[in-house]
CSV table of C-alpha atoms in Angstrom, one decimal:
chain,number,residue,atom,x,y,z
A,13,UNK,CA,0.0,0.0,0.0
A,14,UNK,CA,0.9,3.5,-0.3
A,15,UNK,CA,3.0,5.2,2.6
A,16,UNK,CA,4.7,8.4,3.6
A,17,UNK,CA,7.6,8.1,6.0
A,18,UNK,CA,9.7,11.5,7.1
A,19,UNK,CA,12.7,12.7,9.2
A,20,UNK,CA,11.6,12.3,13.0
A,21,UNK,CA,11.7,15.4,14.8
A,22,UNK,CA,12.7,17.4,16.4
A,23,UNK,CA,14.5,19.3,14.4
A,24,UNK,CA,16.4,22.7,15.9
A,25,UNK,CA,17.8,25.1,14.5
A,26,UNK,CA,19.0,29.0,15.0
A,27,UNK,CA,17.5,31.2,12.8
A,28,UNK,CA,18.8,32.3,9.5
A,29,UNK,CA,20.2,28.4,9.4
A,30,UNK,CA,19.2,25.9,6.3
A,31,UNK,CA,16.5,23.8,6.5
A,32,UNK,CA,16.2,20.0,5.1
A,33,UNK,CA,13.1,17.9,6.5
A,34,UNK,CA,13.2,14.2,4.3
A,35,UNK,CA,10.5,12.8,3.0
A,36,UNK,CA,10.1,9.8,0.6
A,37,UNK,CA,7.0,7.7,-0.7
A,38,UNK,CA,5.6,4.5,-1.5
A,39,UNK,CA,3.0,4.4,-4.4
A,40,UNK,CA,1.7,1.7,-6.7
A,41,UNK,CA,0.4,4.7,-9.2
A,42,UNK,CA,1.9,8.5,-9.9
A,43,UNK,CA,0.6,10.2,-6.8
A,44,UNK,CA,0.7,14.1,-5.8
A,45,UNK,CA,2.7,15.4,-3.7
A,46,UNK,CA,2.2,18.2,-0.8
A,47,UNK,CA,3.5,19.6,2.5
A,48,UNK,CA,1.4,20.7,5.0
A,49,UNK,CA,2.5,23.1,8.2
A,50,UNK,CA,0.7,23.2,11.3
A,51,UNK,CA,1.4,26.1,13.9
A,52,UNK,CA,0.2,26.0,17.3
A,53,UNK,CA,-3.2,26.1,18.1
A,54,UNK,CA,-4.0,26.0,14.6
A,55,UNK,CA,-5.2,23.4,12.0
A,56,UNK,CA,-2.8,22.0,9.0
A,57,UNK,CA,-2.3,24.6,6.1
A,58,UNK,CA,-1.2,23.6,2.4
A,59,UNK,CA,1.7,24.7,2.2
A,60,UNK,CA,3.2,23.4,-0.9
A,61,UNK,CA,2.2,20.6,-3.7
A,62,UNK,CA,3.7,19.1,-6.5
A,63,UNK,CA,1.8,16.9,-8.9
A,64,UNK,CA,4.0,15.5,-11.2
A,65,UNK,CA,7.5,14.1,-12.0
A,66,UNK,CA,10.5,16.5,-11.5
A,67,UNK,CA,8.0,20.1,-10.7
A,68,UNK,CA,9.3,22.2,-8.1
A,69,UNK,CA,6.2,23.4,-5.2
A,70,UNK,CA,7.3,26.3,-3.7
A,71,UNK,CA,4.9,29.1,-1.4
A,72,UNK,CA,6.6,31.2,1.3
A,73,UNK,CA,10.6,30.5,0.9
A,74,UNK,CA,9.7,26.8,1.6
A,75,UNK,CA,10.6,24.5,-1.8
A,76,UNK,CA,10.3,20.3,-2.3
A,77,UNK,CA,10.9,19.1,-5.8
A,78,UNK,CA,9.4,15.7,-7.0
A,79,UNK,CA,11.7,13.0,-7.3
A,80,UNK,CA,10.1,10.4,-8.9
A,81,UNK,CA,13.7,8.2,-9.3
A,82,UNK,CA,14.1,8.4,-5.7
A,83,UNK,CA,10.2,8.7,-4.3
A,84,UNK,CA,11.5,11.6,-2.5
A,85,UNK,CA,10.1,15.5,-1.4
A,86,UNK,CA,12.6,17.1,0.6
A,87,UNK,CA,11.2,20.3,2.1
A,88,UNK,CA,13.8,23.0,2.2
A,89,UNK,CA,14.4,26.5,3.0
A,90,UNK,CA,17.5,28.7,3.0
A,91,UNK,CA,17.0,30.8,5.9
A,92,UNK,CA,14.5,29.7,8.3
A,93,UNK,CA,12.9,32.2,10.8
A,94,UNK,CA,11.6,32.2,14.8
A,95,UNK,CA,7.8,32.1,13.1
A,96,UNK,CA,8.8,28.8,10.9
A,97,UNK,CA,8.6,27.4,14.0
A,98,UNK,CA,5.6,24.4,13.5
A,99,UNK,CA,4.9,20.6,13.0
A,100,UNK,CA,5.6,20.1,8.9
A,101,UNK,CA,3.7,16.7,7.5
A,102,UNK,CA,4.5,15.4,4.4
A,103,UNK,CA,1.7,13.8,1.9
A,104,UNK,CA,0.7,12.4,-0.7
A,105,UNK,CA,-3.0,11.5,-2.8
A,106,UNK,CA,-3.3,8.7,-5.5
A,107,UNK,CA,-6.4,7.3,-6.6
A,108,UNK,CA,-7.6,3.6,-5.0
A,109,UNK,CA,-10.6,1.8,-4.8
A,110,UNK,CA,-12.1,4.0,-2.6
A,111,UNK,CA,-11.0,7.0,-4.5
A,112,UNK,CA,-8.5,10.1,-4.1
A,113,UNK,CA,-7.3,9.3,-0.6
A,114,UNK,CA,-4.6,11.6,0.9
A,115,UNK,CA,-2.0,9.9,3.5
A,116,UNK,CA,0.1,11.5,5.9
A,117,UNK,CA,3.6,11.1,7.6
A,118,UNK,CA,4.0,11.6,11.2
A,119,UNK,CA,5.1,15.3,11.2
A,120,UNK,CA,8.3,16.6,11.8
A,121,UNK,CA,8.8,19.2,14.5
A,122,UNK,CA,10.8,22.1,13.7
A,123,UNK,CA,11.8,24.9,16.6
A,124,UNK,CA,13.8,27.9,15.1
A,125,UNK,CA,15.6,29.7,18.2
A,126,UNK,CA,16.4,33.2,17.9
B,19,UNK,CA,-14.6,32.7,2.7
B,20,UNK,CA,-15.0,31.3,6.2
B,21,UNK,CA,-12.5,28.2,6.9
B,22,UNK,CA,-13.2,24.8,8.0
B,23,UNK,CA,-15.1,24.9,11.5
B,24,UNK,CA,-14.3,22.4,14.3
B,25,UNK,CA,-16.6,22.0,17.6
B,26,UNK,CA,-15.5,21.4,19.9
B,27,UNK,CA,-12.2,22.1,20.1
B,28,UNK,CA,-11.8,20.0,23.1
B,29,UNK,CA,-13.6,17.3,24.8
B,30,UNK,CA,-12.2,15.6,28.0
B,31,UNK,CA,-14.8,12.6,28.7
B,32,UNK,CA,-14.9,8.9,30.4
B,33,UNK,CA,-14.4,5.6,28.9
B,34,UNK,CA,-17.7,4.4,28.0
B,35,UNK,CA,-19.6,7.8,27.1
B,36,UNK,CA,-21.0,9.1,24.0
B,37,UNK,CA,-19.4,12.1,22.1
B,38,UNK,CA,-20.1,13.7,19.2
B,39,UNK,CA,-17.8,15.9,16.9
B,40,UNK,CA,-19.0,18.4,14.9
B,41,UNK,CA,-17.3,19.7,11.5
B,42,UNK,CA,-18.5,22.9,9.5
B,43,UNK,CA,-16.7,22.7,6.1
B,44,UNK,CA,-16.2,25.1,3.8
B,45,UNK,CA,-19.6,26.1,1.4
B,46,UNK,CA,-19.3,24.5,-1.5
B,47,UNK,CA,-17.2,21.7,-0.8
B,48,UNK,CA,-18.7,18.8,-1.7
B,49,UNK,CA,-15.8,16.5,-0.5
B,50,UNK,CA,-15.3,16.2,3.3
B,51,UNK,CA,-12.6,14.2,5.1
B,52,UNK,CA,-12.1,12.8,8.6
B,53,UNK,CA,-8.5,12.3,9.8
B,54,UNK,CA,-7.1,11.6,13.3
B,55,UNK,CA,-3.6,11.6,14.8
B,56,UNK,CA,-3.2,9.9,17.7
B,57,UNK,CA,-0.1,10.2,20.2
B,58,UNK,CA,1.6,12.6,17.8
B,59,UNK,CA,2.0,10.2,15.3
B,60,UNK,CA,0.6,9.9,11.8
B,61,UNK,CA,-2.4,11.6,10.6
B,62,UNK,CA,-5.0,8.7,9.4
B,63,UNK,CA,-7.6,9.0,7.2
B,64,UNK,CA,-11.1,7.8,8.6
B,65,UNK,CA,-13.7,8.7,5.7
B,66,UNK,CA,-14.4,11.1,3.5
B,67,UNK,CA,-17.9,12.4,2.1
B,68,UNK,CA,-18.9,13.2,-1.4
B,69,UNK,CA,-21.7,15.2,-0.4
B,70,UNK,CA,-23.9,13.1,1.6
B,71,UNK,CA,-22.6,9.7,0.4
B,72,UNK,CA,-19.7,7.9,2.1
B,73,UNK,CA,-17.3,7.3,-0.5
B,74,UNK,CA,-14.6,5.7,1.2
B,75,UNK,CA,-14.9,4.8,4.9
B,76,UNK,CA,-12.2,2.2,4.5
B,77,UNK,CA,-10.4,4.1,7.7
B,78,UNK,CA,-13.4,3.9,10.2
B,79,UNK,CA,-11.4,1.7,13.2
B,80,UNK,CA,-14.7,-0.3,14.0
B,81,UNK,CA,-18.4,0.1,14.7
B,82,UNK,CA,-17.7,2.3,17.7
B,83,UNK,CA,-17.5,5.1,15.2
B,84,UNK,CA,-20.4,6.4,13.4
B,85,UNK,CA,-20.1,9.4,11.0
B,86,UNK,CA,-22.9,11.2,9.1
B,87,UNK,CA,-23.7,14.1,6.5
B,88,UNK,CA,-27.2,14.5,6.7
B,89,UNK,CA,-27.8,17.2,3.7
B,90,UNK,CA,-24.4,17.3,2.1
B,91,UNK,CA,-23.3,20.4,4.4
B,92,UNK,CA,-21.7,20.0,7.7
B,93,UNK,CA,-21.0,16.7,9.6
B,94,UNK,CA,-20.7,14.7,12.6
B,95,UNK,CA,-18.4,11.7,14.0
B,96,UNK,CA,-19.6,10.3,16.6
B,97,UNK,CA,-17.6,7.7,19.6
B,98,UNK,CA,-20.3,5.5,21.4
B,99,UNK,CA,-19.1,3.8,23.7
B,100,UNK,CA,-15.7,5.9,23.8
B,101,UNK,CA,-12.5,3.4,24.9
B,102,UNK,CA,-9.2,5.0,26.0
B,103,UNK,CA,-7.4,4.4,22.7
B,104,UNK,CA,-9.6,6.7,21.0
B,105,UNK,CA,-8.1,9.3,22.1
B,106,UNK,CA,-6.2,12.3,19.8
B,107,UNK,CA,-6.9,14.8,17.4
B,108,UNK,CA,-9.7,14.2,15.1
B,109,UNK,CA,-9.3,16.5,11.7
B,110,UNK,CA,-11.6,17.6,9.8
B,111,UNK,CA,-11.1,18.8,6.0
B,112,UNK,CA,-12.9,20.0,3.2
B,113,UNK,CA,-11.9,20.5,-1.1
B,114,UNK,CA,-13.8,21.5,-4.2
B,115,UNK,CA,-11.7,18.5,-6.3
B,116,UNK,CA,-10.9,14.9,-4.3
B,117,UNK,CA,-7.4,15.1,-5.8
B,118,UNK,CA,-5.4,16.3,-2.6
B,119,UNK,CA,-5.2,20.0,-1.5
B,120,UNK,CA,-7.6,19.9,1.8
B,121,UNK,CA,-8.0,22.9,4.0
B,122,UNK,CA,-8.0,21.8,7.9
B,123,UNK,CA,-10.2,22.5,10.5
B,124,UNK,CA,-8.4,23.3,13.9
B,125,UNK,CA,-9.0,19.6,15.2
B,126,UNK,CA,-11.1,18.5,18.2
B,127,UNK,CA,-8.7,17.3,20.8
B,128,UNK,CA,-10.5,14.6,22.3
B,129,UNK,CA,-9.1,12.3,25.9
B,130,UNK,CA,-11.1,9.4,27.2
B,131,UNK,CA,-10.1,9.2,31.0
């Protein structure tokens, strides 16, 4: 079956520092790809998606490229800030039986100190 | 456009009561989705709505768990009796297309004591 398995957490960093959270993917068929962010208190946002081979999501300094050869999404970001500072799940959606059915990872934690 | 509305947003209750989750999704949306994350683990898919129908409720962990969309707008999940293992954040979500690209609700964090 399909699966989503990322970097466990946490991850800390000082700000202005480079950010690389892993993720990579198990599909039978060409799924898409997204990252989600959830702050605290809040619900999970979109924060980036890629739906095919090779395209490059990018929103808010945060980029992942699609690798199909090596079922990987890396989230990255040159120059993370205090307010980056959230639970990042990785995804992806293919089409089964049931449908377009999105799975999840486990969510990496990311603190940013100042 | 109003967001994806949770109620409540938490519920502490004992093992063997009834409690009902509410979710508000966006207007429009004819897909709705149930996810829960338990122990800070994986978020895992539970059903998801096309309008009023269940399309896939392939996640649903047993018979414990009863979710309906009476009229295609909002939605309840409901825990009857609730055991301890149930408890986490339950998710709820909401998209014009099925093909990925939700928007979240804030999650009801529920604990059976």
């Amino acid at each position: 079956g399909n699966s989503v398995t990322q970097m466990e957490g946490p991850v800390t960093l000082s700000e202005e520092a480079f950010l690389t959270i892993n993720c990579t993917y198990t599909a039978t068929g060409y799924p898409s790809l997204f990252w989600y962010v959830q702050y605290p208190g809040e619900g999970l946002q979109l924060l980036l998606k890629a739906t095919k081979a090779d395209d490059k999501g990018s929103n808010k300094g945060f980029e992942a490229t699609y690798r199909k050869e090596t079922t990987s999404f890396h989230l990255e970001k040159g120059s993370v800030q205090v307010s980056d500072s959230a639970v990042y799940f990785c995804a992806l959606s293919d089409k089964g039986t049931g449908g377009f059915k999105t799975i999840f990872g486990a969510g990496t934690r990311l603190f940013v100190k100042a | 456009e109003a967001g994806v509305t949770q109620f409540p947003s938490h519920s502490v209750i004992e093992k063997g009561q009834t409690v009902t989750l509410r979710c508000d999704p966006i207007s429009g949306h004819d897909n709705l989705y149930w996810y829960r994350r338990v122990m800070g683990k994986e978020i895992k898919f539970l059903l998801h709505f096309v309008k009023e129908s269940k399309q896939d409720e392939s996640g649903m962990p047993n018979n414990r768990f009863l979710a309906e969309r009476t009229g295609g707008t909002y939605s309840t999940l409901k825990v009857q009796p609730a055991e301890l293992e149930d408890s986490g954040v339950y998710f709820c979500a909401s998209s014009q297309v099925e093909t990925g690209g939700y928007t979240f609700g804030s999650g009801t964090r529920l604990t059976v004591v």
